[in-house]
Coordinates of C-alpha atoms and ligand atoms in Angstrom, one line a residue:
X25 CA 2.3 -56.5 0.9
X26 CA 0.0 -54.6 -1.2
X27 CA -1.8 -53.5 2.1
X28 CA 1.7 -52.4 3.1
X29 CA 2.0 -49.9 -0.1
X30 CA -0.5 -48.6 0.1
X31 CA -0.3 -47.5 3.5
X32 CA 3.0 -46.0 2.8
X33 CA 1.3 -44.1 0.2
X34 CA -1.3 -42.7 2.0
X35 CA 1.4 -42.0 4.4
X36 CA 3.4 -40.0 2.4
X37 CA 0.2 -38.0 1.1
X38 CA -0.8 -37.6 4.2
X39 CA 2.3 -36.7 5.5
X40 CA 2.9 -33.8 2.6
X41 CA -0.5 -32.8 3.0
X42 CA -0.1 -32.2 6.6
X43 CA 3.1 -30.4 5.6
X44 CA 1.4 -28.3 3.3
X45 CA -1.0 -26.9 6.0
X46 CA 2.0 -26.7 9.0
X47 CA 4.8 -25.8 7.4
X48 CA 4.8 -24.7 3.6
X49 CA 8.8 -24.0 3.8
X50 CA 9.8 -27.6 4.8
X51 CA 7.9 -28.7 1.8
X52 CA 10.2 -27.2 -0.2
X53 CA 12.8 -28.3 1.8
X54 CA 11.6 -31.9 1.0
X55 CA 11.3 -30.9 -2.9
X56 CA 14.8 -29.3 -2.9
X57 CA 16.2 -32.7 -1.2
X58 CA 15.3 -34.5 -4.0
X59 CA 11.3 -36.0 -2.8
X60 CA 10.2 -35.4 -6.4
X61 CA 12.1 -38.6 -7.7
X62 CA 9.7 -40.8 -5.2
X63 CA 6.4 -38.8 -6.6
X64 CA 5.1 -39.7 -9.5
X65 CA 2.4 -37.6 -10.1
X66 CA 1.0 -34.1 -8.6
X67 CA -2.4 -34.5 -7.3
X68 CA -5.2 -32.9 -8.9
X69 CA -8.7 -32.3 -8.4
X70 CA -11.5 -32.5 -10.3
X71 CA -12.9 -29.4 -11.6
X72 CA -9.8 -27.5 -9.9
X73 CA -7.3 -26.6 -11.3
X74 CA -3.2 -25.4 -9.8
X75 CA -3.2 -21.7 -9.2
X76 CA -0.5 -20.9 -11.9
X77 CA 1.2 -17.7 -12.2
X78 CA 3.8 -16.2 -14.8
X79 CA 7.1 -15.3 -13.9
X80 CA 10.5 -14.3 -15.8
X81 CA 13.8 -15.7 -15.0
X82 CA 17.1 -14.0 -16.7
X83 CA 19.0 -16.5 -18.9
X84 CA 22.0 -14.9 -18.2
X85 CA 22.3 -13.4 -14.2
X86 CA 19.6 -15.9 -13.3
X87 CA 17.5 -13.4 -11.5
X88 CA 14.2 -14.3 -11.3
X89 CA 11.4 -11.1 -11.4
X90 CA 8.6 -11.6 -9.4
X91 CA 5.3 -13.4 -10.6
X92 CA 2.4 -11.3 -11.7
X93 CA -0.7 -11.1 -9.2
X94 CA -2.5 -12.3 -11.5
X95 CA -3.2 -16.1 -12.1
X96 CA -4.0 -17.8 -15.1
X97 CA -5.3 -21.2 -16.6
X98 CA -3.3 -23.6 -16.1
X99 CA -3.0 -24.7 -19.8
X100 CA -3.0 -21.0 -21.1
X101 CA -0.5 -20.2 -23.3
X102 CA 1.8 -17.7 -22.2
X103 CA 1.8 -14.7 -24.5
X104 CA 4.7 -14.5 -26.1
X105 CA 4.4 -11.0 -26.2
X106 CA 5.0 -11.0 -22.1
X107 CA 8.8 -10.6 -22.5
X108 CA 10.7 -8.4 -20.2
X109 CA 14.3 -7.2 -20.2
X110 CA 16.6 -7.9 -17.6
X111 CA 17.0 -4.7 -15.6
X112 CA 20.6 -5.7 -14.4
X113 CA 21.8 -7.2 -17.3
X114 CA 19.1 -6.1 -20.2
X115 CA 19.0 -9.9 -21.8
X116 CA 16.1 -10.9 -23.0
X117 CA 14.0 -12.6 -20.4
X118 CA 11.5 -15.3 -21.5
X119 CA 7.9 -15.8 -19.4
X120 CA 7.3 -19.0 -17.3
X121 CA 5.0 -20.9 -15.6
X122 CA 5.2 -21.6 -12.5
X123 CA 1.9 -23.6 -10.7
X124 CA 1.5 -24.5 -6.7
X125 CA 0.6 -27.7 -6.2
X126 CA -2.1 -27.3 -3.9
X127 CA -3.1 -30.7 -3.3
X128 CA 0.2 -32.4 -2.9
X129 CA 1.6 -35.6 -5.1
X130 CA 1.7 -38.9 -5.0
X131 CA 3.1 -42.0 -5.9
X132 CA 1.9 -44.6 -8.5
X133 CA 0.0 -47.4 -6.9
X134 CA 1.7 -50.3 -5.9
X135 CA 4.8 -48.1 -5.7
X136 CA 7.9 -50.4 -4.2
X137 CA 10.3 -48.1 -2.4
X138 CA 13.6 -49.1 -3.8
X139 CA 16.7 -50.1 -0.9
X140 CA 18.9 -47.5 -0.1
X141 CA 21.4 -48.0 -2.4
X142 CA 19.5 -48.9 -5.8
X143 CA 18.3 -45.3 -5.9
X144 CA 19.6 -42.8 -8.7
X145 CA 22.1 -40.8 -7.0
X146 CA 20.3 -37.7 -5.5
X147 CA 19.5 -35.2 -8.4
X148 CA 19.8 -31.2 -8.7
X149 CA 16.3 -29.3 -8.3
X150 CA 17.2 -26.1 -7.8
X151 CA 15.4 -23.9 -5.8
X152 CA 15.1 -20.2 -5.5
X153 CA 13.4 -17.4 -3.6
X154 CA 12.0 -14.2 -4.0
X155 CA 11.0 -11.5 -2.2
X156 CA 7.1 -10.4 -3.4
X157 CA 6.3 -7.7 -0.9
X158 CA 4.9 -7.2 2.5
X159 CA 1.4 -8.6 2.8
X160 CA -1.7 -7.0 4.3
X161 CA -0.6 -6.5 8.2
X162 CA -2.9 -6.6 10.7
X163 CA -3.0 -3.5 13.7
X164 CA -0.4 -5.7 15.9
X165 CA 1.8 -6.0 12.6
X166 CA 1.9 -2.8 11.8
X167 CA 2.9 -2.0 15.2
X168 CA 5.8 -4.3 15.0
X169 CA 7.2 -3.2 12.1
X170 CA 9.9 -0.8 12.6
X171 CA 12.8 1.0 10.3
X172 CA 15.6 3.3 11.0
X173 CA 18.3 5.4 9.2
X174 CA 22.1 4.2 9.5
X175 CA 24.6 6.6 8.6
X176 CA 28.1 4.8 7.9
X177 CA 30.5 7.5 8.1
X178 CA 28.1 9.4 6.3
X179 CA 27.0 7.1 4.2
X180 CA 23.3 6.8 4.4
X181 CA 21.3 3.2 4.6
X182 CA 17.7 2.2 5.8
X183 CA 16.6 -0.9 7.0
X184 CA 13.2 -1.7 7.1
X185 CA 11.8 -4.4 9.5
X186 CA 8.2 -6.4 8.9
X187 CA 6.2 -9.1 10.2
X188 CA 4.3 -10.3 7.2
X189 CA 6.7 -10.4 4.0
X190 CA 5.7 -12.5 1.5
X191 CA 8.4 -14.7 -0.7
X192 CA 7.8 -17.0 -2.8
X193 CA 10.3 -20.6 -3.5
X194 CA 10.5 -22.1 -7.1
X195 CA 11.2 -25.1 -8.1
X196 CA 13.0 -24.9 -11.4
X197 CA 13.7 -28.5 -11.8
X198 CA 16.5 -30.3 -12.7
X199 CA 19.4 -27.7 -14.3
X200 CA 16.5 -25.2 -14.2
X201 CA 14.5 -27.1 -17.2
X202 CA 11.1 -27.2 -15.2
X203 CA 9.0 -30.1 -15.3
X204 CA 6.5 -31.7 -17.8
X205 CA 2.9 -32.1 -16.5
X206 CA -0.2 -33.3 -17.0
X207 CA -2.7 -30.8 -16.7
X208 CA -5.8 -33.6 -16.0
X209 CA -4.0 -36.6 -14.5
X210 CA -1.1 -34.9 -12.6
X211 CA 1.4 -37.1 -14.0
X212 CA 5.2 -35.5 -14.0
X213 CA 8.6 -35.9 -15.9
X214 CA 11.7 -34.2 -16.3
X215 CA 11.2 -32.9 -19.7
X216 CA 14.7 -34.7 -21.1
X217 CA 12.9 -38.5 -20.6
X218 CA 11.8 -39.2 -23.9
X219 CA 7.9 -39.7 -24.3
X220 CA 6.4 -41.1 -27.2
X221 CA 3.7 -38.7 -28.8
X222 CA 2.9 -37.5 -24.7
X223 CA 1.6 -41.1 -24.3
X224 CA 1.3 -41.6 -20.6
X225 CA 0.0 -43.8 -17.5
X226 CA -1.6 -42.2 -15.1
X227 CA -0.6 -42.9 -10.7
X228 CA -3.9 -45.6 -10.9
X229 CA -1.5 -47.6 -14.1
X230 CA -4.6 -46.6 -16.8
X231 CA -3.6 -45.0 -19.8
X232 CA -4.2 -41.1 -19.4
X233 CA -6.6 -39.5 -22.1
X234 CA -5.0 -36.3 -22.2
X235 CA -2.0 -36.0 -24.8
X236 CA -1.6 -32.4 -23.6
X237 CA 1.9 -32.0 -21.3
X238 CA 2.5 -28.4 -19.9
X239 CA 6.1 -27.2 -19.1
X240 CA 6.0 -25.5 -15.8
X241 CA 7.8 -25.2 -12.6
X242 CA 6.5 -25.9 -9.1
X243 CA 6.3 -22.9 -6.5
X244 CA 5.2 -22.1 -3.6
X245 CA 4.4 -18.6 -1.5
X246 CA 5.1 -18.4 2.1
X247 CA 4.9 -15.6 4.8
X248 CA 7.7 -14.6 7.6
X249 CA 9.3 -11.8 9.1
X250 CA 11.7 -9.7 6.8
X251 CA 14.5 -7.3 7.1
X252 CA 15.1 -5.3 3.7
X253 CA 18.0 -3.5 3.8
X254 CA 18.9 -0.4 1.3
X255 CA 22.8 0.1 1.1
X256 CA 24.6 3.2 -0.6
X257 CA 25.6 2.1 -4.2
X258 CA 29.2 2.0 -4.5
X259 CA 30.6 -0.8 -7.8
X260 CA 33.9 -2.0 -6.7
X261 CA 36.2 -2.6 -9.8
X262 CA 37.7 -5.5 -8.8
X263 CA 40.0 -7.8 -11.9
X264 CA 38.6 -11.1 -13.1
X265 CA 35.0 -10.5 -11.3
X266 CA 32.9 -9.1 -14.8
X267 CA 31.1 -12.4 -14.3
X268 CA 30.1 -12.1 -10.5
X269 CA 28.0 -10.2 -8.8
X270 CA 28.4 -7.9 -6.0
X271 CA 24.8 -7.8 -4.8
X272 CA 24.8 -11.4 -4.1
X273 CA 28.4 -11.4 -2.5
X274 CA 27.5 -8.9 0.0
X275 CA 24.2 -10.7 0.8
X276 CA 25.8 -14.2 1.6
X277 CA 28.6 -11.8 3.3
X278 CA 26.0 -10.5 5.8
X279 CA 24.2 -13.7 5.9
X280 CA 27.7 -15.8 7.0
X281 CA 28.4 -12.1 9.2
X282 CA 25.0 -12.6 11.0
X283 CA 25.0 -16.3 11.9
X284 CA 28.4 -15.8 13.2
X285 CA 27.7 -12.3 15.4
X286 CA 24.2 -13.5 16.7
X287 CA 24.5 -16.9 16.9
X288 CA 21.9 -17.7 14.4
X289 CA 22.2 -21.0 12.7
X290 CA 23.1 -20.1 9.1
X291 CA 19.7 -22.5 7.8
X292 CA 17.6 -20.5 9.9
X293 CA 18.2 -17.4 7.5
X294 CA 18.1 -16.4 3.9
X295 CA 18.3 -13.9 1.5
X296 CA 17.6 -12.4 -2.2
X297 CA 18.0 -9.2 -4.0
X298 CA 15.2 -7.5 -5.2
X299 CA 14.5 -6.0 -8.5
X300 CA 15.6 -2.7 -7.0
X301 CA 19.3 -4.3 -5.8
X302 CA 18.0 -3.8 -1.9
X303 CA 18.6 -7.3 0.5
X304 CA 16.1 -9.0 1.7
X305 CA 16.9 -11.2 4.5
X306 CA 14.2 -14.0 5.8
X307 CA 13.3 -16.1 8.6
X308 CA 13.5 -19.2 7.0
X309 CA 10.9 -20.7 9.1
X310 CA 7.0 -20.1 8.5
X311 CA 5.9 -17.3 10.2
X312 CA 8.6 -16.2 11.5
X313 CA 11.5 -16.7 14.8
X314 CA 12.5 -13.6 15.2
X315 CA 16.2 -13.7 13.6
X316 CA 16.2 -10.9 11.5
X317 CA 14.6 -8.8 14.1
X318 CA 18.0 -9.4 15.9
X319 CA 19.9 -8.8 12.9
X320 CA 18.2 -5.4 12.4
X321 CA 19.0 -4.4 15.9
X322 CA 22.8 -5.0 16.0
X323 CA 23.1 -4.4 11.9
X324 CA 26.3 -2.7 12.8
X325 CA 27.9 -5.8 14.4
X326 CA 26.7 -8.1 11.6
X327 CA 28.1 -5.8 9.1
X328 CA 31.8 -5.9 11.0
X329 CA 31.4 -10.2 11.0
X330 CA 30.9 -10.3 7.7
X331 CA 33.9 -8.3 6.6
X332 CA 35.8 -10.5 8.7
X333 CA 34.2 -13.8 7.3
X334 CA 35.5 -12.9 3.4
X335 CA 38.8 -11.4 4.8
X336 CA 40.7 -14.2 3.3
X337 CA 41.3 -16.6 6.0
X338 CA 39.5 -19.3 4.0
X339 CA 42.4 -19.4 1.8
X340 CA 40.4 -18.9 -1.6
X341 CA 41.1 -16.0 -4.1
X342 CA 39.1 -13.2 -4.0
X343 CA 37.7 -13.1 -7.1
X344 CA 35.7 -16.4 -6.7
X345 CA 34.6 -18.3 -3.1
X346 CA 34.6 -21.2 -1.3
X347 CA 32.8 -23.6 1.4
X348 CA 34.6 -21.5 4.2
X349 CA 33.1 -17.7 3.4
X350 CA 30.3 -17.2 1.0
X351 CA 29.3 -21.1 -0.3
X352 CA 26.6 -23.4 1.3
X353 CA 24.8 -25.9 -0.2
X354 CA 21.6 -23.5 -0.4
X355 CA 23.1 -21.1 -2.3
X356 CA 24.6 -23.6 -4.8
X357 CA 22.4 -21.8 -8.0
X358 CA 24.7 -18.7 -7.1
X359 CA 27.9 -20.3 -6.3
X360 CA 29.7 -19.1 -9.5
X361 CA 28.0 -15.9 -9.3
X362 CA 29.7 -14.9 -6.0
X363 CA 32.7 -13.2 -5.0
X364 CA 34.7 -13.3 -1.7
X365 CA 36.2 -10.1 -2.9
X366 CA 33.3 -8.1 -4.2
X367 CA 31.7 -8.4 -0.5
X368 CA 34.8 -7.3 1.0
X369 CA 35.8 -4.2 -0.8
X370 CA 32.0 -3.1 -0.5
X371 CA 31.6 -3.7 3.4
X372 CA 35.2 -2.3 3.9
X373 CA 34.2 0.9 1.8
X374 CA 30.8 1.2 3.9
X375 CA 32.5 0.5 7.4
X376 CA 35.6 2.7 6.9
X377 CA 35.8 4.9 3.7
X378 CA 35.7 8.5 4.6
X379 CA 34.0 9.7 1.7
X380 CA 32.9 13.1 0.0
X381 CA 29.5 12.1 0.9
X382 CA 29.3 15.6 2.7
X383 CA 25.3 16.2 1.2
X384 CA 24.4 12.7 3.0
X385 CA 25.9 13.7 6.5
X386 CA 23.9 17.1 6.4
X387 CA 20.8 16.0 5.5
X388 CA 21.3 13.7 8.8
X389 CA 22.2 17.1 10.8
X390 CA 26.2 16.0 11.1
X391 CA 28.1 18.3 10.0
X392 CA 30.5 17.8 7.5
X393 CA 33.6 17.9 9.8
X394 CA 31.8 15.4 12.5
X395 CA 31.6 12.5 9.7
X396 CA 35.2 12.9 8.9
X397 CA 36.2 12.2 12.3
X398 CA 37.5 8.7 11.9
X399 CA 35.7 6.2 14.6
X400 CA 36.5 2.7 15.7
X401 CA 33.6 0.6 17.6
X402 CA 34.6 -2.9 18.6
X403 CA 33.5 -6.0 17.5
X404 CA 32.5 -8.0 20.3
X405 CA 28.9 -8.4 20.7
X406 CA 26.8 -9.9 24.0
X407 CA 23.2 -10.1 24.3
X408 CA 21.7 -7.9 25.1
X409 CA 17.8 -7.1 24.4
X410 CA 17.0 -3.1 24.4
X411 CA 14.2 -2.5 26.8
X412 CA 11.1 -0.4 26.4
X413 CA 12.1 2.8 27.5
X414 CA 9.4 4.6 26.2
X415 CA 7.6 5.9 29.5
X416 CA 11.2 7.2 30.4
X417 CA 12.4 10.4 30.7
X418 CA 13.4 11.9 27.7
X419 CA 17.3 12.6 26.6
X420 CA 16.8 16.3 27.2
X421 CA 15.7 15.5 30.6
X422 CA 18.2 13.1 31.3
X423 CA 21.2 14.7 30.4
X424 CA 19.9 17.9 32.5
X425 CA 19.7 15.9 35.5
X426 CA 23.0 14.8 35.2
X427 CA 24.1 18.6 34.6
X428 CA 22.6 19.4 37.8
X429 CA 23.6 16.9 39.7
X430 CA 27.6 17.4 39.2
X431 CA 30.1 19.6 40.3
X432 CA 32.5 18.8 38.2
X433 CA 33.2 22.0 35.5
X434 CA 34.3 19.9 32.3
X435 CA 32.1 17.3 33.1
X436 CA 29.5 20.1 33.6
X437 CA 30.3 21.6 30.1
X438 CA 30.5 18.4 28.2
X439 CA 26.8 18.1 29.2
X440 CA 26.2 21.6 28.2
X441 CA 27.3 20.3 24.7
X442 CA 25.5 17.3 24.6
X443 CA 22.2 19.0 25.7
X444 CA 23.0 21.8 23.0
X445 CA 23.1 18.9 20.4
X446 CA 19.8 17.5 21.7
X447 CA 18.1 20.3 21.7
X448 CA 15.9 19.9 18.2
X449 CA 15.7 16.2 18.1
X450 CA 13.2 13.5 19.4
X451 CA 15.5 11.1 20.4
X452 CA 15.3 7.4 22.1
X453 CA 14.9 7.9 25.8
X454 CA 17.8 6.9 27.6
X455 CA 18.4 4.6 30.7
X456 CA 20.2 5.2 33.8
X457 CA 21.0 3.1 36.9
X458 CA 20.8 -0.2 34.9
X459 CA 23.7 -2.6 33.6
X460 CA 24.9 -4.0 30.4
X461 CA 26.0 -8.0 31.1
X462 CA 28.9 -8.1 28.7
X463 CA 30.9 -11.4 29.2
X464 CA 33.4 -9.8 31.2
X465 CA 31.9 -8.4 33.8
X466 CA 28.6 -6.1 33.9
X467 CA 28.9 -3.1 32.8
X468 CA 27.4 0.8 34.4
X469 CA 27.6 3.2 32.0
X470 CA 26.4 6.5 33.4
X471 CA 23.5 6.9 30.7
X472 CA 22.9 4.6 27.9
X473 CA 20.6 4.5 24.4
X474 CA 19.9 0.4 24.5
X475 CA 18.8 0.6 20.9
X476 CA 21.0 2.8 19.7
X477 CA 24.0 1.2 21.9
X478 CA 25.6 4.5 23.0
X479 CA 26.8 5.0 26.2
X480 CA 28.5 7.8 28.4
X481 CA 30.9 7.1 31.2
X482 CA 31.8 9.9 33.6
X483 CA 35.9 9.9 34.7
X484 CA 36.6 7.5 37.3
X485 CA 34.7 4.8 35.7
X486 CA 37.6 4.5 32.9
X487 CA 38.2 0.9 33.3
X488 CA 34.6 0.2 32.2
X489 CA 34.6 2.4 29.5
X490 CA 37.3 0.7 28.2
X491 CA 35.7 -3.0 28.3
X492 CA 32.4 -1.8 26.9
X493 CA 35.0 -0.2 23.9
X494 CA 35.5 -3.8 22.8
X495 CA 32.1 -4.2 21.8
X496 CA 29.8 -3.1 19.0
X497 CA 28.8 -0.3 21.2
X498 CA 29.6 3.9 20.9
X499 CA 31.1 4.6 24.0
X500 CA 32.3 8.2 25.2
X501 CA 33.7 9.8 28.1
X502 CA 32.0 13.3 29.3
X503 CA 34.1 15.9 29.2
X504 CA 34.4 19.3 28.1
X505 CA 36.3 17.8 25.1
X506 CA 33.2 15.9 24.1
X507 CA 32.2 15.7 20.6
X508 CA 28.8 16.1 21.0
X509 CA 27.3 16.2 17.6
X510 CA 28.8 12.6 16.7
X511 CA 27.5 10.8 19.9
X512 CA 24.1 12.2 19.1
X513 CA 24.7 11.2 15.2
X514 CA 24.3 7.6 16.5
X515 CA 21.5 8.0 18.7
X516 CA 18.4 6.8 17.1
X517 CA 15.3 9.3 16.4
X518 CA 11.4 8.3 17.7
X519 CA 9.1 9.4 15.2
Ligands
ZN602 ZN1 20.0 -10.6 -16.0
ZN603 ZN1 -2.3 -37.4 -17.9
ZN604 ZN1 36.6 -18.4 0.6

């Protein structure tokens, strides 16, 4: 029997130290399910301390500001002095400790798993990410990374994508209290359980020395491939939502919007706001799976999903949210913070309103008039990865060819245009002579921008036009009645 336990233990150390060097995230997965009730202790090591670092969280909006770079002794006292203010709300934030627990936890010896059944009912440890930058990217790295301009009616966005970004998970304990721990024998508590004078028993059942118990919270940093997205600001006024916050709404909007347009399981994603309101969105798997990458290429189509997800067919009102738009259960920290209606006034005002934004629109080359021309893309998506086009010829080319090759006088002139609007740009090399495999049938546009998902159709071919309209791409006939500036407005610029 006692053979038996201890095997188990060295299992489960094993076992979390193996998951410590695989796969740091499902460690935290295993802390937010509730593990820490079966450790007792957090191992330590002689002469070694946690890497502890000192972060702020905001008593009020709950935002949590990233940790300095800096570590410091595990039993340092935090200086007081190290307050910061909020820079949403402007409360008061306190400084806190948050340590890694580098060398995994255990149980106490002769630990007896209790049945399934006699265990205290699962408990809350709250868990929470945050974004803390892009790390150090190798050559290949830095020649995945990629960002582009969106321009939503003239409204102006950028989206960055990068192997590499760093987050980091905490651990706040139960209601966000932390945990109390012993700095020399590891031991661990909720800080409610009454403890006289800090007297404790250490995982070998000896009575610990050390009288000294540190408040802290457990963390952990990870690295994965990010999207971080910078949206035009724009504070919908919306009744009984002075509590909630927008941010957050429209991130869990375009989280829901994404999992639903790209098929992405919704655990397979996450998000936060950074300091400076911009979305991050994660891989939520080490190292990354290539999720957001997709997201970043068919933004637009993730954008119109999400609008439809807190349209109101989940029945709740709009100034709160349920289980059916915005909840899951890893948001749950947020869930009162989040409104169905915040996220769709703001995606509704980005997708369709025309604004004044006239200053935006010309410092994208569109002229004022072109961004007021109201435009409808569908929302059906397929898949469809963009090809290399690089070592094609370029749009200028392209679109002269086609000139040349027709006979046909508007058809003639509505190239004229669009090779006048492409004259002073560097734009993404169009293909020609390929399909697009929509689920109806494949699709032959005359030219097309994969990455930009624009394509022209020449008369005659009508009937694809219209199917290809039903999906998130720009489609437009060639005619002399062509708008020209707007189709290359949506056409993506090479560096
Ligand atoms: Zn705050
Ligand atoms: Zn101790
Ligand atoms: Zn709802």
């Amino acid at each position: 029997m006692q053979l038996k336990v201890l095997l188990l233990s060295a299992f489960l150390l094993l076992k979390l130290l193996f998951l410590y060097i695989e796969e740091f995230v499902h460690l935290i997965r295993a802390l937010r399910n509730g593990f820490l009730h079966l450790a007792y202790a957090i191992n330590t090591v002689p002469d070694k301390g946690w890497p502890t670092y000192v972060y702020h969280e905001c008593p009020n909006c709950k935002r949590i500001s990233p940790p300095d770079r800096n570590m410091i002794y595990v039993t340092a006292d935090i200086d007081e002095s190290s307050k910061r203010i909020c820079r949403y709300c402007d409360t008061v934030m306190n400084p806190k400790k948050f340590i890694i627990p580098l060398f995994g936890f255990s149980t106490q010896i002769e630990y007896k798993p209790k049945p399934v059944g006699e265990t205290k009912p699962a408990r809350y440890y709250a868990t929470q990410t945050q974004f803390w930058g892009i790390d150090d990217l190798t050559e290949k790295q830095k020649a995945e990374a990629m960002e582009k301009d969106m321009s939503f009616k003239g409204k102006a966005a950028h989206i960055t994508y990068s192997p590499g970004g760093k987050l980091f998970v905490l651990n706040q304990g139960m209601n966000g209290r932390g945990l109390r721990v012993c700095p020399t024998c590891g031991y661990t508590i909720d800080p409610s359980t009454p403890l006289k004078g800090n007297e404790h028993i250490t995982k070998y059942k000896k009575k610990c020395k050390s009288k000294k118990l540190i408040n802290v919270s457990l963390g952990h940093e990870f690295s994965t491939d990010i999207i971080k997205i910078a949206l035009p600001s724009h504070e919908v006024s919306l009744a009984g939502t002075q509590d909630k916050n927008q941010d957050m709404s429209v991130l869990y909007a375009i989280l829901e919007g994404a999992s639903k347009a790209l098929d992405i399981s919704r655990d397979d994603i996450s998000g936060c706001v950074t300091e400076s309101r911009e979305l991050v969105l994660f891989d939520d798997t080490s190292g990354g799976s290539g999720f957001v990458k997709y997201i970043y290429n068919n933004f637009d189509a993730v954008l119109r999903e999400a609008l439809n997800k807190v349209s109101g067919m989940c029945g709740c009102t709009e100034e709160t949210s349920c289980y059916g738009c915005l909840r899951n259960y890893s948001n749950q920290h947020f869930h009162d913070m989040i409104s169905r209606g915040l996220a769709k006034e703001y995606i509704s005002w980005l997708l369709y309103a025309e604004t004044d934004n006239v200053k935006n629109a010309e410092e994208k080359g569109i002229s004022a008039k072109t961004s007021e021309v109201p435009e409808e893309i569908g929302i059906k998506t397929f898949s469809y990865e963009p090809e290399d086009t690089s070592a094609n010829p370029d749009t200028l080319t392209q679109l002269e060819a086609l000139r040349d090759d027709t006979d046909d006088e508007s058809i003639k002139r509505g190239l004229e245009k669009l090779i006048a609007a492409a004259a002073d740009g560097n734009f993404e090399n169009p293909i020609t002579d390929s399909k697009l495999p929509t689920s109806e049938k494949d699709i032959w546009p005359e030219l097309f921008w994969g990455r930009s998902r624009v394509a022209l159709f020449t008369p005659g071919t009508e009937n694809q036009y219209k199917i290809l309209k039903k999906y998130n791409w720009y489609c437009y006939m060639i005619g002399e009645n062509i708008n020209a500036e707007l189709v290359m407005s949506h056409i993506r610029k090479e560096e």
